[in-house]
Short mmCIF file of C-alpha atoms in Angstrom, two decimals:
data_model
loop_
_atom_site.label_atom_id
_atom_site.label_comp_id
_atom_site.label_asym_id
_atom_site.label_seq_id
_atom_site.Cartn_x
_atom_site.Cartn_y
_atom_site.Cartn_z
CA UNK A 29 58.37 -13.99 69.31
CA UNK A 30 60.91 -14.04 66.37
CA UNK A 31 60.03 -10.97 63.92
CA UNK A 32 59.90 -13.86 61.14
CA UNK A 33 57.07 -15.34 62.66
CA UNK A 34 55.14 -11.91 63.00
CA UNK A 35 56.08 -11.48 59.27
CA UNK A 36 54.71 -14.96 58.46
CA UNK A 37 51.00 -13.39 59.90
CA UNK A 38 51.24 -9.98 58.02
CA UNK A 39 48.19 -9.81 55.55
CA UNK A 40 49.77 -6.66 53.80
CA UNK A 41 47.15 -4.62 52.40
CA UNK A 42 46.03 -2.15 49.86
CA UNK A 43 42.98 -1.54 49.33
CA UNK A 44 42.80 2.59 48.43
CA UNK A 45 41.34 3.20 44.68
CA UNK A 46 43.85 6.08 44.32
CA UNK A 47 46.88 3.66 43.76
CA UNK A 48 48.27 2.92 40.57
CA UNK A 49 49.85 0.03 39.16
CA UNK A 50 53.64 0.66 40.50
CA UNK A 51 52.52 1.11 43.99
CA UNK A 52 50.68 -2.22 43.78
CA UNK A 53 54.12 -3.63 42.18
CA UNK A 54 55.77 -2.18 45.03
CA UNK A 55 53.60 -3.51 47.83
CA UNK A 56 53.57 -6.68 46.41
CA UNK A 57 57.56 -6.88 46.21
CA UNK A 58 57.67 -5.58 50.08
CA UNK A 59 55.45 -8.38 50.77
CA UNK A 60 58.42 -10.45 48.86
CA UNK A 61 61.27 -9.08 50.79
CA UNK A 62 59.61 -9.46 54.49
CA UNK A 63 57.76 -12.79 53.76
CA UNK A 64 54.93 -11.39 54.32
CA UNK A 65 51.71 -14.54 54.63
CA UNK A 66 49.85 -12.35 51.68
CA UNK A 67 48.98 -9.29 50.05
CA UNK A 68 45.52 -8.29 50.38
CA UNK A 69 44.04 -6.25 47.59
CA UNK A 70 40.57 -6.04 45.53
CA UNK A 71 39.82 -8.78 43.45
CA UNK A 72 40.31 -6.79 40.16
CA UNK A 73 43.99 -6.92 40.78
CA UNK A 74 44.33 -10.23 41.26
CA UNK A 75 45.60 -11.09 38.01
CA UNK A 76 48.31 -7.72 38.23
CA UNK A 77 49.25 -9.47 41.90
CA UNK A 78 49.74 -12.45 40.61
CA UNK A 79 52.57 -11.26 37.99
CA UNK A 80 54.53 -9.74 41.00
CA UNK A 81 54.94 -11.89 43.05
CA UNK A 82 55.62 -14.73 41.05
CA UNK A 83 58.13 -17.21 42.64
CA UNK A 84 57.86 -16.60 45.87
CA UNK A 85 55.60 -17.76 48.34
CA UNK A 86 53.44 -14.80 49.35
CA UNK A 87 49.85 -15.68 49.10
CA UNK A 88 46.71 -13.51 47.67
CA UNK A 89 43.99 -12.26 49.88
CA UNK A 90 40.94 -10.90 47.96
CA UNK A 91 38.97 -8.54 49.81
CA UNK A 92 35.21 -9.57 48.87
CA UNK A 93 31.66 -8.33 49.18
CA UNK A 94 33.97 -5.14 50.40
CA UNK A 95 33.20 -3.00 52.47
CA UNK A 96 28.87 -4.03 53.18
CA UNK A 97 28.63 -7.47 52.85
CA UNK A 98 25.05 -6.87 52.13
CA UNK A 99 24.47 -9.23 49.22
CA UNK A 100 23.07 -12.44 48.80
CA UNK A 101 24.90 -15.61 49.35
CA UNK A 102 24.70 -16.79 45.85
CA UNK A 103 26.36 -13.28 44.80
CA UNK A 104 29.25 -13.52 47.61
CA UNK A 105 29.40 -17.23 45.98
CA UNK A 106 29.86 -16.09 42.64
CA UNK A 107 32.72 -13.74 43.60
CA UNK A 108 34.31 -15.93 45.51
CA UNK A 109 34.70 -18.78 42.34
CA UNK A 110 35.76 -15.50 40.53
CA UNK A 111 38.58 -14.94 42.64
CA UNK A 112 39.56 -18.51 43.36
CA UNK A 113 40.00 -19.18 39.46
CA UNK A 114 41.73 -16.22 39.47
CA UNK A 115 44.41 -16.54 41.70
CA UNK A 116 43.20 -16.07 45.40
CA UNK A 117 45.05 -18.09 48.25
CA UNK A 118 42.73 -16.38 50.85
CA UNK A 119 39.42 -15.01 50.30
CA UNK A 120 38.14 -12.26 53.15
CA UNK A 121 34.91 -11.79 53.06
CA UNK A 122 32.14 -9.16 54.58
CA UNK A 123 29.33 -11.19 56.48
CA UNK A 124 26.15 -10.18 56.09
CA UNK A 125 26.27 -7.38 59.17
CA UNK A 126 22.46 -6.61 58.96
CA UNK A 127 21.15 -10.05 58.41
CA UNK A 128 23.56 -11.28 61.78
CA UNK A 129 22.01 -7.76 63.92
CA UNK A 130 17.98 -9.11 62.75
CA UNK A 131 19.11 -11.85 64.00
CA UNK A 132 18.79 -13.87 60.32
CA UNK A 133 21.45 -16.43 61.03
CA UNK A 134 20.00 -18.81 58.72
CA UNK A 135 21.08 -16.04 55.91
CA UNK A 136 25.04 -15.87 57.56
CA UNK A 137 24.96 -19.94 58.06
CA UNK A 138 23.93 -20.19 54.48
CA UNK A 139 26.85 -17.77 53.29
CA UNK A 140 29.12 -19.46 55.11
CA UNK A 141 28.39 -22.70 53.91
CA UNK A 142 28.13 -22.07 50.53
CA UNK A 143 31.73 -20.06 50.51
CA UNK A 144 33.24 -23.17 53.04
CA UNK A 145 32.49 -24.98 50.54
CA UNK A 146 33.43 -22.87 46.78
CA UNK A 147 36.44 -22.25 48.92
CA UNK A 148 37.79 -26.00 49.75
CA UNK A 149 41.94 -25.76 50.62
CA UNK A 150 41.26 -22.15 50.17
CA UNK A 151 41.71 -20.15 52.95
CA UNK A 152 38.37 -18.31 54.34
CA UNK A 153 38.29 -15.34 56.55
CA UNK A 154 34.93 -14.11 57.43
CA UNK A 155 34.59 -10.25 58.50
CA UNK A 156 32.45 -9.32 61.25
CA UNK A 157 33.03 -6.03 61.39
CA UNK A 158 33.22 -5.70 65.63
CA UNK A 159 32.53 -1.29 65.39
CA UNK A 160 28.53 -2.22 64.99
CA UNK A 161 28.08 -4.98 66.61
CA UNK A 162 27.23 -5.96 70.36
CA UNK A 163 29.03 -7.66 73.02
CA UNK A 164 26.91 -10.72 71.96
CA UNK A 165 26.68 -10.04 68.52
CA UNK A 166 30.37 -10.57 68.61
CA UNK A 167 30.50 -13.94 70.12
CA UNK A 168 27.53 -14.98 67.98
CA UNK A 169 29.42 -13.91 64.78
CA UNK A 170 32.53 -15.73 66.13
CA UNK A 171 30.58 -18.80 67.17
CA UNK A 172 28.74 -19.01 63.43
CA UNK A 173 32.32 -18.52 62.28
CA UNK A 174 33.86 -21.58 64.07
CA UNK A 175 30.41 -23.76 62.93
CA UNK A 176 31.23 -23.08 59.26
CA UNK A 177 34.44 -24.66 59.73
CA UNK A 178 36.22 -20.71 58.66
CA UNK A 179 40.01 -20.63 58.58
CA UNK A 180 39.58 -16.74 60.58
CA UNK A 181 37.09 -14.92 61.97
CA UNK A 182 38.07 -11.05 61.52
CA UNK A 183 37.89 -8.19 62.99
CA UNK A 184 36.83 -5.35 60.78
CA UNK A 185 37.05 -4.29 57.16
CA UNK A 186 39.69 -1.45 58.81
CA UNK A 187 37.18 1.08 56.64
CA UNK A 188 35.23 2.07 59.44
CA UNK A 189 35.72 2.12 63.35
CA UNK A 190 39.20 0.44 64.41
CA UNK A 191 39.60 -2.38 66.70
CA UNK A 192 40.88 -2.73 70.12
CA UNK A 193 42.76 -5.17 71.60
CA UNK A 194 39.43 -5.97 74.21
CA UNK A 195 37.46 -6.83 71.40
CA UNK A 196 40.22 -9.06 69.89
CA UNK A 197 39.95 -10.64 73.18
CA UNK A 198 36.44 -11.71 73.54
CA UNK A 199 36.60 -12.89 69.94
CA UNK A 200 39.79 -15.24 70.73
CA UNK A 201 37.63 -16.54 73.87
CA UNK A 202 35.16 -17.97 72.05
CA UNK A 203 37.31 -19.02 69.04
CA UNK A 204 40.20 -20.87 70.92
CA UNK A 205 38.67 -24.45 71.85
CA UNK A 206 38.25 -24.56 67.96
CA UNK A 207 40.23 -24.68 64.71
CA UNK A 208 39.32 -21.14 63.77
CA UNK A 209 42.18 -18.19 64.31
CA UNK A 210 42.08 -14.99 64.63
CA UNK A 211 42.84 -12.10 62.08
CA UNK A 212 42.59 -8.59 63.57
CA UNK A 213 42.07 -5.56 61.17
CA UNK A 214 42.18 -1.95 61.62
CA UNK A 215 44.32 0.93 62.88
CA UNK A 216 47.70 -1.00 63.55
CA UNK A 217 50.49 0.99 63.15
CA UNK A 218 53.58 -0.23 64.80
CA UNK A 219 55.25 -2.93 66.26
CA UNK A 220 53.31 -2.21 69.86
CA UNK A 221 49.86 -2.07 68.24
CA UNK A 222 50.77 -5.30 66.42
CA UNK A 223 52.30 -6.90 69.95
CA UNK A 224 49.16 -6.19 71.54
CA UNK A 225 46.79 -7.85 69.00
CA UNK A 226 49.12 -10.83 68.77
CA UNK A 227 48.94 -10.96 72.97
CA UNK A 228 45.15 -11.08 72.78
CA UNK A 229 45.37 -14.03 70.46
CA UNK A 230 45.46 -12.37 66.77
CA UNK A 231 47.05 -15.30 64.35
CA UNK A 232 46.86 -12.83 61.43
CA UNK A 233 47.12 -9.09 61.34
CA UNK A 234 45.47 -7.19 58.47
CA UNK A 235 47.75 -4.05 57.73
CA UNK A 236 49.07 -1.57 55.64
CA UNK A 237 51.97 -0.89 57.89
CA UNK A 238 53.66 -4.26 58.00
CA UNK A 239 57.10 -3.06 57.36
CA UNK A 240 57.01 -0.81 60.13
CA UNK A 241 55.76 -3.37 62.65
CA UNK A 242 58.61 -6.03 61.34
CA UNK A 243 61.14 -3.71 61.57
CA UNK A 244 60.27 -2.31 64.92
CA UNK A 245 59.40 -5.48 66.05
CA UNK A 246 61.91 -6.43 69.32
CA UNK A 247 62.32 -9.87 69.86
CA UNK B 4 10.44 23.85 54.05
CA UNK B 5 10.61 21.55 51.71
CA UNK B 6 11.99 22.79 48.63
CA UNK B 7 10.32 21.07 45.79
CA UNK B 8 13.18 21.89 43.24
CA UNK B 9 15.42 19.95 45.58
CA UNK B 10 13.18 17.29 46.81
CA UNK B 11 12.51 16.14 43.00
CA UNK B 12 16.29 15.35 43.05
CA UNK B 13 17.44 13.41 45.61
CA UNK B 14 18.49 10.43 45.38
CA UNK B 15 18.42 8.55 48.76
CA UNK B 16 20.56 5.32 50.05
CA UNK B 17 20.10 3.97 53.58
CA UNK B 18 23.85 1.85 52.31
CA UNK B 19 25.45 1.66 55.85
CA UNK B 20 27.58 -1.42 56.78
CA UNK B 21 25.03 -2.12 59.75
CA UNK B 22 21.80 -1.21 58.19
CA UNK B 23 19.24 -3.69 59.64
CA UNK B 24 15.55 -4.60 57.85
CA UNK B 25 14.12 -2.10 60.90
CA UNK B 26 16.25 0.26 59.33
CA UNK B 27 15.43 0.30 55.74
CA UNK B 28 11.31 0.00 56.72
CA UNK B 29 12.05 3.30 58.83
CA UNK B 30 13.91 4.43 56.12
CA UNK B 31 11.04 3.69 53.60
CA UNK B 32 8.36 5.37 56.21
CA UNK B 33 10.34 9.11 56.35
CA UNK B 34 10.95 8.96 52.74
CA UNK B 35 7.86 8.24 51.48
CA UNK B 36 6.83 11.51 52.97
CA UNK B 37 8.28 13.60 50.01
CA UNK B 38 8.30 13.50 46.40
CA UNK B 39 12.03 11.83 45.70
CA UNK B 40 13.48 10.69 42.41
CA UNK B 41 14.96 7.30 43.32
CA UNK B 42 16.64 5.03 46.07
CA UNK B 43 19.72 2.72 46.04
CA UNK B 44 20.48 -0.25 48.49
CA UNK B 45 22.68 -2.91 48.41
CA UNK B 46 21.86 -5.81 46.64
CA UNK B 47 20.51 -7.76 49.59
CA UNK B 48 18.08 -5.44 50.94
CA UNK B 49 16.78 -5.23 46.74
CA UNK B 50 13.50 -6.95 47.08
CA UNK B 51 12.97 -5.43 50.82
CA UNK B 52 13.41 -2.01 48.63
CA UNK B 53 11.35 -2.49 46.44
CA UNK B 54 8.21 -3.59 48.41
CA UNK B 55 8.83 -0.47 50.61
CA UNK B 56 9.32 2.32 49.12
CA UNK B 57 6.61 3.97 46.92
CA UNK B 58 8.61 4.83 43.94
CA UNK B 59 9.54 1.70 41.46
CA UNK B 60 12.83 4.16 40.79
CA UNK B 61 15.00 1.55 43.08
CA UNK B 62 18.59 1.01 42.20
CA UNK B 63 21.63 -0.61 43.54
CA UNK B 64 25.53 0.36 44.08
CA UNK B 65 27.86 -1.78 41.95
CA UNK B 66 31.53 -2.53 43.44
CA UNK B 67 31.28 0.57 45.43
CA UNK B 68 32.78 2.54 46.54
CA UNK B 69 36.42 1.14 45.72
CA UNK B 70 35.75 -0.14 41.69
CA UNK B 71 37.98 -2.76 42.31
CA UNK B 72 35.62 -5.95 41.85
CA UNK B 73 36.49 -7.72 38.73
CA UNK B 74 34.23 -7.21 35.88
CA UNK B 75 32.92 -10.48 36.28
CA UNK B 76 31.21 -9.37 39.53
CA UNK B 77 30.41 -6.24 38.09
CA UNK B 78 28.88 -7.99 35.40
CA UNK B 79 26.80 -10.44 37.72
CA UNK B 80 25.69 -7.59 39.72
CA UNK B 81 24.19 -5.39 37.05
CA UNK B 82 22.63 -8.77 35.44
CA UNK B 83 21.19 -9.31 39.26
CA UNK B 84 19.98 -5.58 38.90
CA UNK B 85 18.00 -5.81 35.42
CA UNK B 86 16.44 -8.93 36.32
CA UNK B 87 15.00 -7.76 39.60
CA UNK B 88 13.74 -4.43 37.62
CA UNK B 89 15.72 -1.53 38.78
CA UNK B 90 15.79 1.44 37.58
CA UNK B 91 19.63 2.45 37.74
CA UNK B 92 23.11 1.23 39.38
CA UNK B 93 25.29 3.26 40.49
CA UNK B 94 28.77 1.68 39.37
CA UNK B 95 32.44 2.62 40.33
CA UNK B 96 35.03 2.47 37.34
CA UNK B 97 38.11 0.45 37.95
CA UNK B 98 40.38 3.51 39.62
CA UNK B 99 43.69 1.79 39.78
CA UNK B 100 43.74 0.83 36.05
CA UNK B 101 42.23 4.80 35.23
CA UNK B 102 44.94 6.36 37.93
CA UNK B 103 48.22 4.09 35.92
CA UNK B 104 46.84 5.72 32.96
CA UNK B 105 44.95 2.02 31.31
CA UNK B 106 42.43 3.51 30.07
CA UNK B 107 42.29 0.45 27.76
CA UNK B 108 41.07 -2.46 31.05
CA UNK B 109 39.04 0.90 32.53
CA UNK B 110 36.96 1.30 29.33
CA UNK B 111 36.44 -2.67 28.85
CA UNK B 112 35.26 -3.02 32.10
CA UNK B 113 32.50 -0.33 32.03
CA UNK B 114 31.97 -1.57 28.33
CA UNK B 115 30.89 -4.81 30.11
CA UNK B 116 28.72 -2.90 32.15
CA UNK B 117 26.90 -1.03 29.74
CA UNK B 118 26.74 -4.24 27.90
CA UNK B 119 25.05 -5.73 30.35
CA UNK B 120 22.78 -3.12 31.74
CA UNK B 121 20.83 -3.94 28.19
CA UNK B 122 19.63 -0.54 27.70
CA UNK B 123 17.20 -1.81 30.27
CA UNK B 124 18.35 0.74 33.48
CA UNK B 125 20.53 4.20 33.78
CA UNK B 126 24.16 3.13 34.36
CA UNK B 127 25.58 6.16 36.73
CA UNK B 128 29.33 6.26 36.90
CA UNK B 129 30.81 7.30 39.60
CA UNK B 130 33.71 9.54 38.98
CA UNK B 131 35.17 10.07 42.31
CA UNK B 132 36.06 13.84 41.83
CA UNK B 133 37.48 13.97 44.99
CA UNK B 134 40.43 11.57 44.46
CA UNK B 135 40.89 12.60 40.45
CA UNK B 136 43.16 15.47 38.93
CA UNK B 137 40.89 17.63 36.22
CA UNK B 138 42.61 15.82 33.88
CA UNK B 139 41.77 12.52 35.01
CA UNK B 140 38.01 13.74 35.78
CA UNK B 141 38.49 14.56 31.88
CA UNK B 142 39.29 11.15 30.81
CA UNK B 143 36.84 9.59 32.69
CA UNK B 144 33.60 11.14 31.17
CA UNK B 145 35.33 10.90 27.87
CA UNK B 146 35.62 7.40 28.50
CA UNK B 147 32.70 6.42 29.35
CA UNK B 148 30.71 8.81 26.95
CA UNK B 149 32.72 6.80 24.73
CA UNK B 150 30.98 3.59 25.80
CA UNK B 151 27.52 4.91 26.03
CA UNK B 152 27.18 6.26 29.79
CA UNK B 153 25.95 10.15 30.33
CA UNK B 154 25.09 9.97 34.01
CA UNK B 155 28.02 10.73 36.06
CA UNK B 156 27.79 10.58 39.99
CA UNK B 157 30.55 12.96 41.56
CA UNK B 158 31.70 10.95 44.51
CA UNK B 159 30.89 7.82 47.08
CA UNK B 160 31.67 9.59 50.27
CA UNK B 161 33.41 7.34 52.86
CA UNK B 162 36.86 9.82 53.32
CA UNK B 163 37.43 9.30 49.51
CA UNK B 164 37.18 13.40 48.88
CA UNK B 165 34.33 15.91 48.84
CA UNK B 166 32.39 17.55 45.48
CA UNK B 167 33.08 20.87 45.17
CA UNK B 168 30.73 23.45 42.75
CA UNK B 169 33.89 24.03 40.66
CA UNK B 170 33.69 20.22 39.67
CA UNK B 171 29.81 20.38 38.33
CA UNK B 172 30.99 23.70 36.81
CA UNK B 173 33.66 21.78 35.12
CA UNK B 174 31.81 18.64 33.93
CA UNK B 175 29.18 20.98 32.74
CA UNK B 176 31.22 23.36 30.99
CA UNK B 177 33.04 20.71 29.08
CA UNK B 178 29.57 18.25 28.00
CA UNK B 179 26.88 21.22 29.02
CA UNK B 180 23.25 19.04 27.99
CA UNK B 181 25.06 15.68 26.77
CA UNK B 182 25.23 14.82 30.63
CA UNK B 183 23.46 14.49 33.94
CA UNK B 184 25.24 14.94 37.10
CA UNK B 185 24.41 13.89 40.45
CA UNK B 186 26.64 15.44 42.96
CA UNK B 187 27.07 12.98 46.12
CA UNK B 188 29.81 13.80 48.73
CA UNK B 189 29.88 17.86 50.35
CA UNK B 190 25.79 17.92 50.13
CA UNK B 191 24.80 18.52 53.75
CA UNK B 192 22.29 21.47 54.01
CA UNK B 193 19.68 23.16 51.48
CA UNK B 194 21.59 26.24 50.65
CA UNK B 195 24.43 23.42 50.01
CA UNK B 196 22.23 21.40 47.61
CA UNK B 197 20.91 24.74 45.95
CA UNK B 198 24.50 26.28 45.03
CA UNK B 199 25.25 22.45 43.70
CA UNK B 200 22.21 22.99 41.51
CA UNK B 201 22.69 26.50 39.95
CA UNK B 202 25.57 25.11 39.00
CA UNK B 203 24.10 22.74 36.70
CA UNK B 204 23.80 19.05 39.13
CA UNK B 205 20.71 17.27 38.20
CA UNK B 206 20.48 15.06 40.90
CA UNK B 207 22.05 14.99 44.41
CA UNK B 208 22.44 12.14 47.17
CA UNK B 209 22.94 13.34 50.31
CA UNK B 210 23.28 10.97 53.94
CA UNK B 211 21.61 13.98 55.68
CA UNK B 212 19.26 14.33 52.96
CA UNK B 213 16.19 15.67 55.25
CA UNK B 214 18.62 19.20 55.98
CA UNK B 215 19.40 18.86 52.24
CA UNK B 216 15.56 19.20 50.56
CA UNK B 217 14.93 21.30 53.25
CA UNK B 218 12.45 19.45 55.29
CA UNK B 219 14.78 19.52 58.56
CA UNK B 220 17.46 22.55 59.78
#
């Protein structure tokens, strides 16, 4: 695989609170220079993102209903418009993680709807956050995923416990017979750690160490 | 043994990405045990919260722990909170704008808050003491004493830096009686949540909060 086209999946991301406005600038022009797909930062930056990286086609992922995802739909819906009208070219959000272990799927189908739709072109990534669920919570998060009609299903939030490439596995499994990809999140440091995602079927790789996997990257 | 001085203080917060209804009614059935001062969920699990647990004190976190939801979603949330009838939210400033020194967004945004919160619930700020200079910590409770907010919450936990005594010594040194403090982050055992008290925290959240009030070694 040309390192351009692992470049073109790099969601490059910052999401620490003890940045400041030249790092973001910074990130955002790395992002610029590699062709990165998007930066992904919180939605209060947005507007700040915007600025940098005008003229060039890197894209804005908003990390929402970060890190719990345990709000109501019409409160993930809400934040979702907010970042949409604000810039956003991808909105990530944090499924309801509780509501999918009860075994409320009606509550994650109703979600997902609702952001499908406040989302149209935009793309959608829902987070499943794979360190707490089940074998079969998994599949069912990725299956409710692909029903929605979501652009990703992903991995983790990268806050808590890391993916591994088994997990991005099962997840590709039951996503690949539809139109849903993959975006992996989490602990990837280099160009090997990236490889192996992208082997198991990740389409998009969530990261705050993209310029270390596209420069190691060997084609 | 429960130490009542303690016990009277804690705020409690089953806020875990996986916590399930099972959880929270669990949760509810310890804590009701003891004599508590409040508990905060996520805004989901509000109503759940406040059928369970036997205090009406019932709160919710507000773009924790990272601050970086816009203030539109702060604003939402904190709307969401008054009209359900909580008691408090605990709410995390916008750190990027306070750490590149703009204080001007940082003090609109928790102006909004404050703003919205309608006099109607405590508005804690969280200060994040962990991740600030002394200086910064500084500028923070100026700012939002500025806007009307005297509750200030040390830290969220989650790797972002621990509370140390020297940081309730600090914020109490430099406001003494104008402020409450509740020291979250570095709480972990009774003669833990003591020290934080002599030195002048009114409140403390703790995730091992049965150790903390003394109920469990």
């Amino acid at each position: 695989m040309k390192r351009e086209e692992v470049a073109s999946m790099v969601d490059h991301t910052i999401l620490k609170p003890q940045i400041d406005y030249h790092y973001l600038e910074a990130v955002c022009l790395e992002a610029v220079k590699y062709n990165f797909a998007t930066v992904a930062i919180n939605p209060a930056y947005i507007t700040l993102a915007k600025k940098y990286l005008e003229g060039s086609n890197v894209g804005i992922t908003a990390a929402l209903a970060f890190p719990y995802g345990a709000w109501t739909p019409e409160m993930k819906v809400f934040e979702v418009e907010d970042a949409i009208r604000k810039g956003a070219t991808d909105c990530d959000f944090v499924i309801n993680v509780g509501a999918l272990k009860d075994k409320k799927y009606d509550i994650i189908k109703r979600e997902m709807v609702l952001i499908r739709k406040a989302c149209k072109t935009t793309i959608a990534k829902s987070i499943i956050e794979v360190g707490f669920l089940t074998e079969d919570e998994i599949v069912k998060a990725c299956e409710l995923g692909a029903e929605a009609g979501m652009d990703y299903v992903k991995t983790s939030t990268g806050f808590f416990e890391k993916p591994i490439p088994e997990i991005a596995r099962i997840m590709y499994k039951t996503l690949r017979n539809t139109p849903t990809k993959l975006k992996v999140a989490g602990g990837m440091r280099t160009a090997e750690d990236a490889r192996k995602m992208i082997e198991n079927g990740a389409r998009r790789l969530g990261t705050s160490s993209g310029v270390q996997i596209v420069t190691g990257w060997k084609e | 043994m429960v130490d009542s001085n303690v016990e009277k203080r804690l705020v409690a917060a089953p806020v875990e990405p996986d916590v399930t209804e099972e959880d929270i009614r669990k949760f509810a059935e310890e804590l009701n045990q003891y004599d508590y001062y409040s508990v905060i969920v996520d805004e989901y699990n509000l109503d759940l919260a406040f059928k369970l647990f036997k205090k009406p004190r019932v709160g919710i976190i507000v773009s924790y722990p990272l601050g970086g939801m816009t203030t539109e979603t702060k604003v939402k949330l904190v709307e969401t909170a008054v009209k359900k009838g909580c008691s408090e939210i605990n709410v995390c400033p916008n750190y990027v704008a306070i750490k590149s020194g703009d204080f001007k967004t940082a003090e609109a945004d928790m102006k909004a808050v404050v703003k919205a919160a309608d006099n109607k619930l405590d508005v804690v700020a969280v200060v994040q003491v962990g991740l600030m200079t002394l200086e910064e910590i500084k500028k923070i409770c100026d700012m939002c004493l500025e806007v009307g907010i005297h509750i200030f919450k040390t830290n969220t936990g989650l790797n972002l830096g621990k509370s140390e005594v020297e940081h309730i010594r600090y914020i109490k040194a430099l406001y003494g009686d104008k402020v409450e403090i509740e020291v979250s982050g570095g709480v972990r055992t009774l003669s833990q949540a003591k020290e934080f008290i002599n030195a002048g925290a009114d409140r403390l959240h703790s995730s091992t909060w049965k150790q903390a009030i003394g109920a469990e070694n």
